[in-house]
Amino acid sequence: MIPAAFDYVRASSVDDALRLLAEHGDDAKLLAGGHSLIPMMKLRLAAPAVLIDIAGIPQLDGIAASGGRVTIGALTKHAALAASDDLRKHAPALWDAANDLGDPQVRNRGTIGGASAHGDPSADYPAVLQALDATFTLAGKGGTREIRAAEFFLGMFETALGANELLTRIAFDAAPNSAYVKFHHPASHYAVVGAAVVLTLSGGTIAAARVAITGIGDAAFRAGGVESALQGVNPNDAVAVKAATAGAARGVQARADTFASASYRAAMADVFAARAVAKAASAR
Amino acid sequence: MAFTTMVGARIRRREDPRLITGRATYVDDVRQVGTVYAAFVRSPYGHAKITSIDTAQAKSDPHVLAVYTGEDLHHAHNLKASLPVAHKMPDLKTPPHYVLALDEARVVGEAVAIVVADSPYTARDAAEKVVVEYEQLPAVVDIEKAAAGPPYVHESLGTNVAFTMPFSAGDPDKAFAEADVTIKQRIVNQRVAPVPIEPRSMVASYDAGMQQLTLYSATQIPHLLRTQLAIALGLPENKIRVIAPEVGGGFGAKLNVYAEEVVVSWVAMQLERPVKYIETRSECFQAMIHGRDQIDDLEVAAKNDGTITALRLKITANMGAYHQLLTPVIPTLTMLMAHGCYKFENIAAEVVGVFTNTMSTDAYRGAGRPEATFFIERAIDMVAQRLKLDPVDVRRKNFIASSAFPHTTATGLTYDSGDYETTMDKALAIIDYAGLRKQQEELRKQGRYLGIGISTYVEVCGMGPSAAMPAAGWDSATIRVEPTGSITVLTGVSPHGQGQETTFAQIVADELGVPIDHVSVIHGDTDKVQYGVGTFGSRGTAVGGAALKLAIDTIQAKAVKIAAHQWEANPDDVEYRDGKMQVKGDPSKSMTTAEAGFLAFMGDKLPPGLEPGLDATRRFEPPNFVFPFGTHICVVEVDAQSGEVKFVKYLAVDDCGRLINPMIAEGQIHGGIAQGLSQALFEEVVYDGNGQLLTGTLMDYAIPHAEQVPHYELDHTVTPTTVNPLGIKGIGEAGTIGSTPAVANAVIDALAPFGVVHIDMPLKPEKLWAAMQAVPSNGSVR
Ligand SMILES: Cc1cc2nc3c(=O)[nH]c(=O)nc-3n(C[C@H](O)[C@H](O)[C@H](O)COP(=O)(O)OP(=O)(O)OC[C@H]3O[C@@H](n4cnc5c(N)ncnc54)[C@H](O)[C@@H]3O)c2cc1C
């Protein structure tokens, strides 16, 4: 648990961070909450020569909800998300995930930007942000670009972030009928399976659904088959929901570890997707 | 002993304020001028020949003071570089266990070299510069494959079998021939890691002028460690001081003599600098001893009414690659406790110890007894299930009757005292067992699976008579009444969470009539405290506390003589009453222990022939072990969709004899249950076929978080023992021993409608889910 030597610099602004990134190149890593990066450094799985601390950049922290759109700064901490009434109202799926993530220490330091940029295949937000169809704003040398969640999470610890880019904010349309449920790994408490569901309800039935699953494959994914099967289903009809969520992980190469086999993980994707549908439809 | 305001009271632990305000001194808090830091180079392979070690690059690092390999240590003057194992088996194979691997590494994480540098960081960096070339050898991890061998862990032995120990009593063959039913089950008691919050930690320093070695180590046995260091290093024992400061959890894993403790001490002598080594969590998973890891092949003979008549048992125990201090002893305790609290006479058993390319197993909270309790409590449930009897009735049928104590089992132990039925009945009443069974039946009809698990355990502790455990049987206590009236207690046990700074002070306060704040309890420093054995095997109070009671008796006897002399009374007419001395039946004159202590210090008013000073050192040799017992009842619900287990209730009714501080006893039970249920549900050390450790971090290896344990409901009964003068039994391990089978029985009971008879631990959701894919019986829907 003893990292290799590194230098440490503090960025004062987004531009400053980009300048430092350009200056130090591949040797550098951005440091936000440090709750994914530092554990890897302590195990010497990562050994960056320079850490560029972005945690103090003021403009990147905060949650804004207006006009049916929610915008979250990349440095917003899990604890802030977990305590946000706006989020509970407008995006309960993300609120669920923030409340169910890590422990108080992790939530008080880790950030939504870091959790997204890290691309951990068992992290919670990648599923939620895909179900919310969120847009990521990335700042780079030539300005900013925007990218949809579905194109952001590419693989295991792999995202669309360029080497010299900074994730600055995440935005999505309000999704009051949404939920996230999670099967905790007993040791890490990361998702063995996590299911995020956003529903558009019309009368008593589901008009449209977005469903995303984390913990199973190399990256979180949208369960397209389940999304279409859910159309027209009464979310309170357990039998119909169970039928619609069957095969949620179809076509995905499921991972296995000492806790759960690939086939069990895949089976749990169905179970947790169904639970998330019921929760998303329930009054909270 | 009429004056008991302290003993029995829920006094808050006196050790806690310093612990919870960060003022306690753990080994890593020990700061000495000139300290240098060690890092170990460890084998990345489960089994490999070491073909070369190149230390040149590491040695040329300007931060590095020294690098030593196994070869260096092996040739070092005076160093007996093989670690000790305590054993009594005549045929035990004890291959050399070098403190640094020599030629061959036999387990992942085995120390190959030590690097010493000017900071923990530079030491770790330099360790990566030591170039070791290995030639991988075939590894063996599976115990049964290893027993059949080759490949061999120690080629020169020509076998992986470390020992076999057969045992038989009564006529098991006849009992099996006459049985109405027999049950055969193979039960795997999986390997677990102790995971103390504080990993192994040590700092050694050598005063060359005084020729004095001082080792601070997070150990449970400072004196035994000192003795073993003297042997290993060839130093006079009076030139070694071992200090166990605050120790952050031991659970048996720090009841050992580790290679690192010897090497770090030796290096401190070479460099004449304090050398500190605090292992990382990853190293702790690899190189601290593990617990359990047995395959218990069980056969039970029973009558139709549930009476158990005989047991056949084969214990195949994983030793790991080498013996640590008690490695081969642990499974023999399992065999001795195979009876549980039941009275059958016929038993045929065999214990086989097997080497594999894994970390050594050794004492882990319960140490051999949890395995026995687990299989016998599972067996009772299996008999009940087969005969369609209530598991409560099968227990009742087979209990050793309360009138039958002391009771000698077929395996040769004499249980001191017990009343198993009263404790079970109390638990059943508290939890409303009948109501629970009704609820279970109703929920099953709705496709919900409630499970009720009972464990009626008995365990052997208060280790133990010297005849059974030479050099680890007795313990010691010194009491000094200081001139100004405060009392110093020096105890030979080495508490590290068990609370004896509080409980021992409670006893002294009552018996010697002083405010508890005037009593100071000192432990864990071999230069301060007379030789003592240490804290393990739930012996701290049952043996160390008993020694304290003897010292109190000696102090009181002398104080009485002093008081009698002042009053010109016959000492036989003076007694302690309510903590003070007085002439029998005459409360007009009294003297406190402190006053007697002052007179003993002044020396001028003592009876002729009586030595000045008021202090005493006594040792207690227990005539027997003690056998605490109890009933744990666990209620769970298992989700048929996912196999997730939810706790509904947990009740423990324990009996450890007289309680000195019920709150501390409860704390021990809480922690014990947490560790026991964790084995049932979560924990498992997994090596792959090459001996790679797959569960080497806390991200993979689950120890329970607060939200993963239930609310514990506790109660107790009191059945004293006559084994010690305090009438108490140990409680440190009982929670662990009692809880694992209670939880497993509950989970398996929940799955009974699916035809499940047994599932091996850990009872992970996936296993339960797989079992629940069967169509449930009794018409329940899923
Ligand atoms: C004990 C523990 C339990 C945890 N449990 C969970 C859990 O249950 N579920 C879960 O999802 N997560 C869990 N986490 C991870 C947690 O969510 C982390 O906080 C998060 O993954 C990383 O965020 P951070 O701000 O700490 O990022 P850091 O660790 O600082 O950075 C992570 C990576 O992202 C990069 N990065 C950070 N910010 C940016 C940015 N704005 N732009 C570009 N790159 C950036 C860094 O360079 C680095 O590569 C846990 C962590 C710990 C230590």
Tab-separated table of N, CA and C in Angstrom, chain B residues 42-131:
chain	number	residue	atom	x	y	z
B	42	ARG	N	8.930	-10.760	-1.968
B	42	ARG	CA	8.150	-11.978	-1.715
B	42	ARG	C	7.931	-12.775	-2.996
B	43	SER	N	7.798	-14.056	-2.835
B	43	SER	CA	7.624	-14.920	-4.008
B	43	SER	C	6.294	-14.630	-4.698
B	44	PRO	N	6.342	-14.386	-6.010
B	44	PRO	CA	5.080	-14.225	-6.744
B	44	PRO	C	4.487	-15.569	-7.155
B	45	TYR	N	5.165	-16.644	-6.860
B	45	TYR	CA	4.712	-17.979	-7.290
B	45	TYR	C	4.342	-18.842	-6.097
B	46	GLY	N	3.435	-19.766	-6.336
B	46	GLY	CA	3.040	-20.714	-5.302
B	46	GLY	C	4.120	-21.760	-5.033
B	47	HIS	N	4.889	-22.061	-6.061
B	47	HIS	CA	5.956	-23.040	-5.877
B	47	HIS	C	7.013	-22.772	-6.943
B	48	ALA	N	8.210	-22.476	-6.520
B	48	ALA	CA	9.253	-22.155	-7.501
B	48	ALA	C	10.628	-22.355	-6.901
B	49	LYS	N	11.534	-22.769	-7.755
B	49	LYS	CA	12.935	-22.817	-7.386
B	49	LYS	C	13.499	-21.417	-7.554
B	50	ILE	N	14.304	-20.980	-6.620
B	50	ILE	CA	14.965	-19.681	-6.737
B	50	ILE	C	16.307	-19.944	-7.401
B	51	THR	N	16.435	-19.514	-8.655
B	51	THR	CA	17.682	-19.852	-9.342
B	51	THR	C	18.756	-18.798	-9.106
B	52	SER	N	18.339	-17.539	-8.960
B	52	SER	CA	19.345	-16.525	-8.622
B	52	SER	C	18.671	-15.304	-8.020
B	53	ILE	N	19.421	-14.606	-7.199
B	53	ILE	CA	18.934	-13.337	-6.653
B	53	ILE	C	20.036	-12.313	-6.881
B	54	ASP	N	19.686	-11.254	-7.589
B	54	ASP	CA	20.663	-10.197	-7.858
B	54	ASP	C	20.267	-8.956	-7.058
B	55	THR	N	21.069	-8.650	-6.054
B	55	THR	CA	20.731	-7.535	-5.172
B	55	THR	C	21.541	-6.284	-5.500
B	56	ALA	N	22.390	-6.358	-6.530
B	56	ALA	CA	23.341	-5.273	-6.787
B	56	ALA	C	22.643	-3.933	-7.007
B	57	GLN	N	21.619	-3.970	-7.868
B	57	GLN	CA	20.950	-2.713	-8.207
B	57	GLN	C	20.293	-2.093	-6.974
B	58	ALA	N	19.653	-2.925	-6.164
B	58	ALA	CA	19.019	-2.414	-4.950
B	58	ALA	C	20.074	-1.866	-3.992
B	59	LYS	N	21.185	-2.592	-3.859
B	59	LYS	CA	22.225	-2.161	-2.915
B	59	LYS	C	22.863	-0.847	-3.344
B	60	SER	N	22.871	-0.589	-4.653
B	60	SER	CA	23.525	0.649	-5.113
B	60	SER	C	22.608	1.864	-4.980
B	61	ASP	N	21.347	1.627	-4.608
B	61	ASP	CA	20.417	2.740	-4.379
B	61	ASP	C	20.904	3.522	-3.158
B	62	PRO	N	21.100	4.837	-3.294
B	62	PRO	CA	21.652	5.599	-2.154
B	62	PRO	C	20.741	5.593	-0.920
B	63	HIS	N	19.479	5.276	-1.092
B	63	HIS	CA	18.571	5.232	0.064
B	63	HIS	C	18.663	3.922	0.829
B	64	VAL	N	19.347	2.953	0.258
B	64	VAL	CA	19.322	1.601	0.820
B	64	VAL	C	20.500	1.368	1.771
B	65	LEU	N	20.205	0.814	2.950
B	65	LEU	CA	21.275	0.492	3.899
B	65	LEU	C	21.760	-0.933	3.744
B	66	ALA	N	20.830	-1.832	3.425
B	66	ALA	CA	21.247	-3.235	3.347
B	66	ALA	C	20.189	-4.058	2.632
B	67	VAL	N	20.640	-5.142	2.030
B	67	VAL	CA	19.749	-6.141	1.452
B	67	VAL	C	20.277	-7.500	1.911
B	68	TYR	N	19.389	-8.336	2.405
B	68	TYR	CA	19.799	-9.683	2.818
B	68	TYR	C	18.897	-10.714	2.164
B	69	THR	N	19.480	-11.835	1.813
B	69	THR	CA	18.712	-12.941	1.239
B	69	THR	C	18.719	-14.113	2.203
B	70	GLY	N	17.996	-15.148	1.843
B	70	GLY	CA	17.974	-16.360	2.656
B	70	GLY	C	19.369	-16.933	2.843
B	71	GLU	N	20.144	-16.860	1.774
B	71	GLU	CA	21.513	-17.362	1.819
B	71	GLU	C	22.311	-16.602	2.898
B	72	ASP	N	22.183	-15.282	2.889
B	72	ASP	CA	22.901	-14.460	3.877
B	72	ASP	C	22.529	-14.872	5.294
B	73	LEU	N	21.231	-15.051	5.513
B	73	LEU	CA	20.798	-15.366	6.873
B	73	LEU	C	21.189	-16.774	7.270
B	74	HIS	N	21.153	-17.648	6.277
B	74	HIS	CA	21.442	-19.045	6.573
B	74	HIS	C	22.878	-19.192	7.076
B	75	HIS	N	23.775	-18.380	6.514
B	75	HIS	CA	25.173	-18.487	6.901
B	75	HIS	C	25.529	-17.594	8.073
B	76	ALA	N	24.541	-16.830	8.522
B	76	ALA	CA	24.856	-15.882	9.589
B	76	ALA	C	25.179	-16.620	10.881
B	77	HIS	N	26.168	-16.151	11.530
B	77	HIS	CA	26.615	-16.691	12.793
B	77	HIS	C	25.450	-16.698	13.781
B	78	ASN	N	25.250	-17.800	14.468
B	78	ASN	CA	24.300	-17.857	15.583
B	78	ASN	C	22.827	-17.933	15.201
B	79	LEU	N	22.511	-17.799	13.921
B	79	LEU	CA	21.094	-17.715	13.597
B	79	LEU	C	20.534	-19.086	13.251
B	80	LYS	N	19.647	-19.532	14.073
B	80	LYS	CA	18.976	-20.809	13.820
B	80	LYS	C	17.753	-20.479	12.974
B	81	ALA	N	17.942	-20.573	11.667
B	81	ALA	CA	16.963	-19.961	10.776
B	81	ALA	C	15.772	-20.850	10.443
B	82	SER	N	15.243	-21.571	11.398
B	82	SER	CA	14.011	-22.323	11.147
B	82	SER	C	13.032	-21.998	12.259
B	83	LEU	N	11.778	-21.854	11.883
B	83	LEU	CA	10.782	-21.367	12.834
B	83	LEU	C	10.198	-22.504	13.671
B	84	PRO	N	9.720	-22.194	14.884
B	84	PRO	CA	9.264	-23.246	15.800
B	84	PRO	C	7.856	-23.749	15.495
B	85	VAL	N	7.598	-24.985	15.852
B	85	VAL	CA	6.247	-25.528	15.864
B	85	VAL	C	6.073	-26.327	17.150
B	86	ALA	N	4.964	-26.044	17.836
B	86	ALA	CA	4.664	-26.776	19.066
B	86	ALA	C	3.819	-27.981	18.698
B	87	HIS	N	4.205	-29.146	19.117
B	87	HIS	CA	3.413	-30.318	18.742
B	87	HIS	C	3.691	-31.457	19.707
B	88	LYS	N	2.788	-32.437	19.668
B	88	LYS	CA	2.991	-33.622	20.497
B	88	LYS	C	2.869	-34.909	19.703
B	89	MET	N	2.683	-34.776	18.350
B	89	MET	CA	2.494	-36.024	17.605
B	89	MET	C	3.839	-36.670	17.340
B	90	PRO	N	3.909	-37.960	17.569
B	90	PRO	CA	5.197	-38.634	17.399
B	90	PRO	C	5.672	-38.643	15.942
B	91	ASP	N	4.748	-38.755	14.982
B	91	ASP	CA	5.197	-38.950	13.601
B	91	ASP	C	5.115	-37.667	12.774
B	92	LEU	N	5.028	-36.516	13.436
B	92	LEU	CA	4.849	-35.263	12.690
B	92	LEU	C	6.067	-34.948	11.834
B	93	LYS	N	5.817	-34.663	10.564
B	93	LYS	CA	6.907	-34.237	9.690
B	93	LYS	C	7.068	-32.718	9.825
B	94	THR	N	8.278	-32.312	10.156
B	94	THR	CA	8.525	-30.871	10.318
B	94	THR	C	9.664	-30.449	9.402
B	95	PRO	N	9.340	-30.207	8.139
B	95	PRO	CA	10.366	-29.738	7.210
B	95	PRO	C	10.881	-28.385	7.654
B	96	PRO	N	12.116	-28.051	7.306
B	96	PRO	CA	12.651	-26.761	7.743
B	96	PRO	C	11.806	-25.612	7.228
B	97	HIS	N	11.661	-24.619	8.075
B	97	HIS	CA	10.881	-23.432	7.722
B	97	HIS	C	11.794	-22.234	7.934
B	98	TYR	N	12.515	-21.904	6.878
B	98	TYR	CA	13.501	-20.838	7.005
B	98	TYR	C	12.828	-19.478	7.073
B	99	VAL	N	13.496	-18.551	7.722
B	99	VAL	CA	12.893	-17.227	7.885
B	99	VAL	C	12.917	-16.448	6.574
B	100	LEU	N	13.876	-16.738	5.715
B	100	LEU	CA	13.818	-16.260	4.335
B	100	LEU	C	14.026	-17.496	3.464
B	101	ALA	N	13.267	-17.581	2.377
B	101	ALA	CA	13.323	-18.787	1.556
B	101	ALA	C	14.750	-19.051	1.096
B	102	LEU	N	15.091	-20.333	1.108
B	102	LEU	CA	16.425	-20.735	0.685
B	102	LEU	C	16.204	-21.686	-0.480
B	103	ASP	N	16.675	-21.373	-1.637
B	103	ASP	CA	16.565	-22.229	-2.829
B	103	ASP	C	15.151	-22.362	-3.398
B	104	GLU	N	14.158	-22.438	-2.512
B	104	GLU	CA	12.824	-22.747	-3.006
B	104	GLU	C	11.773	-21.948	-2.229
B	105	ALA	N	10.756	-21.463	-2.964
B	105	ALA	CA	9.622	-20.808	-2.313
B	105	ALA	C	8.417	-21.706	-2.488
B	106	ARG	N	7.645	-21.874	-1.422
B	106	ARG	CA	6.567	-22.872	-1.458
B	106	ARG	C	5.188	-22.276	-1.274
B	107	VAL	N	5.120	-20.967	-1.177
B	107	VAL	CA	3.806	-20.322	-1.063
B	107	VAL	C	3.951	-18.895	-1.581
B	108	VAL	N	2.910	-18.433	-2.251
B	108	VAL	CA	2.898	-17.040	-2.694
B	108	VAL	C	3.051	-16.135	-1.482
B	109	GLY	N	3.945	-15.178	-1.574
B	109	GLY	CA	4.139	-14.258	-0.459
B	109	GLY	C	5.248	-14.680	0.489
B	110	GLU	N	5.855	-15.844	0.243
B	110	GLU	CA	6.968	-16.250	1.111
B	110	GLU	C	8.105	-15.239	0.960
B	111	ALA	N	8.668	-14.823	2.074
B	111	ALA	CA	9.720	-13.811	2.037
B	111	ALA	C	10.998	-14.409	1.463
B	112	VAL	N	11.567	-13.703	0.510
B	112	VAL	CA	12.763	-14.169	-0.195
B	112	VAL	C	13.968	-13.300	0.160
B	113	ALA	N	13.725	-12.011	0.364
B	113	ALA	CA	14.809	-11.100	0.732
B	113	ALA	C	14.228	-9.935	1.513
B	114	ILE	N	15.092	-9.272	2.254
B	114	ILE	CA	14.673	-8.061	2.977
B	114	ILE	C	15.547	-6.904	2.525
B	115	VAL	N	14.883	-5.771	2.311
B	115	VAL	CA	15.577	-4.555	1.905
B	115	VAL	C	15.348	-3.525	2.999
B	116	VAL	N	16.415	-2.837	3.397
B	116	VAL	CA	16.283	-1.825	4.440
B	116	VAL	C	16.714	-0.482	3.863
B	117	ALA	N	15.842	0.506	3.999
B	117	ALA	CA	16.121	1.813	3.415
B	117	ALA	C	15.687	2.913	4.362
B	118	ASP	N	15.876	4.149	3.922
B	118	ASP	CA	15.671	5.269	4.844
B	118	ASP	C	14.213	5.710	4.977
B	119	SER	N	13.318	5.139	4.184
B	119	SER	CA	11.894	5.425	4.393
B	119	SER	C	11.098	4.219	3.906
B	120	PRO	N	9.833	4.129	4.311
B	120	PRO	CA	9.024	2.997	3.826
B	120	PRO	C	8.894	3.037	2.299
B	121	TYR	N	8.928	4.249	1.741
B	121	TYR	CA	8.738	4.404	0.292
B	121	TYR	C	9.976	3.942	-0.468
B	122	THR	N	11.134	4.424	-0.022
B	122	THR	CA	12.357	4.020	-0.719
B	122	THR	C	12.618	2.525	-0.530
B	123	ALA	N	12.189	1.988	0.608
B	123	ALA	CA	12.368	0.553	0.830
B	123	ALA	C	11.535	-0.245	-0.170
B	124	ARG	N	10.292	0.192	-0.364
B	124	ARG	CA	9.406	-0.503	-1.307
B	124	ARG	C	9.951	-0.368	-2.737
B	125	ASP	N	10.411	0.851	-3.074
B	125	ASP	CA	11.000	1.057	-4.412
B	125	ASP	C	12.200	0.137	-4.614
B	126	ALA	N	13.053	0.073	-3.612
B	126	ALA	CA	14.276	-0.718	-3.753
B	126	ALA	C	13.962	-2.205	-3.811
B	127	ALA	N	12.903	-2.623	-3.112
B	127	ALA	CA	12.525	-4.045	-3.156
B	127	ALA	C	12.222	-4.453	-4.590
B	128	GLU	N	11.689	-3.513	-5.361
B	128	GLU	CA	11.380	-3.831	-6.758
B	128	GLU	C	12.642	-3.937	-7.612
B	129	LYS	N	13.743	-3.479	-7.057
B	129	LYS	CA	15.006	-3.568	-7.807
B	129	LYS	C	15.779	-4.846	-7.517
B	130	VAL	N	15.293	-5.636	-6.577
B	130	VAL	CA	15.929	-6.930	-6.330
B	130	VAL	C	15.437	-7.888	-7.416
B	131	VAL	N	16.367	-8.402	-8.189
B	131	VAL	CA	15.978	-9.258	-9.317
B	131	VAL	C	16.105	-10.724	-8.902
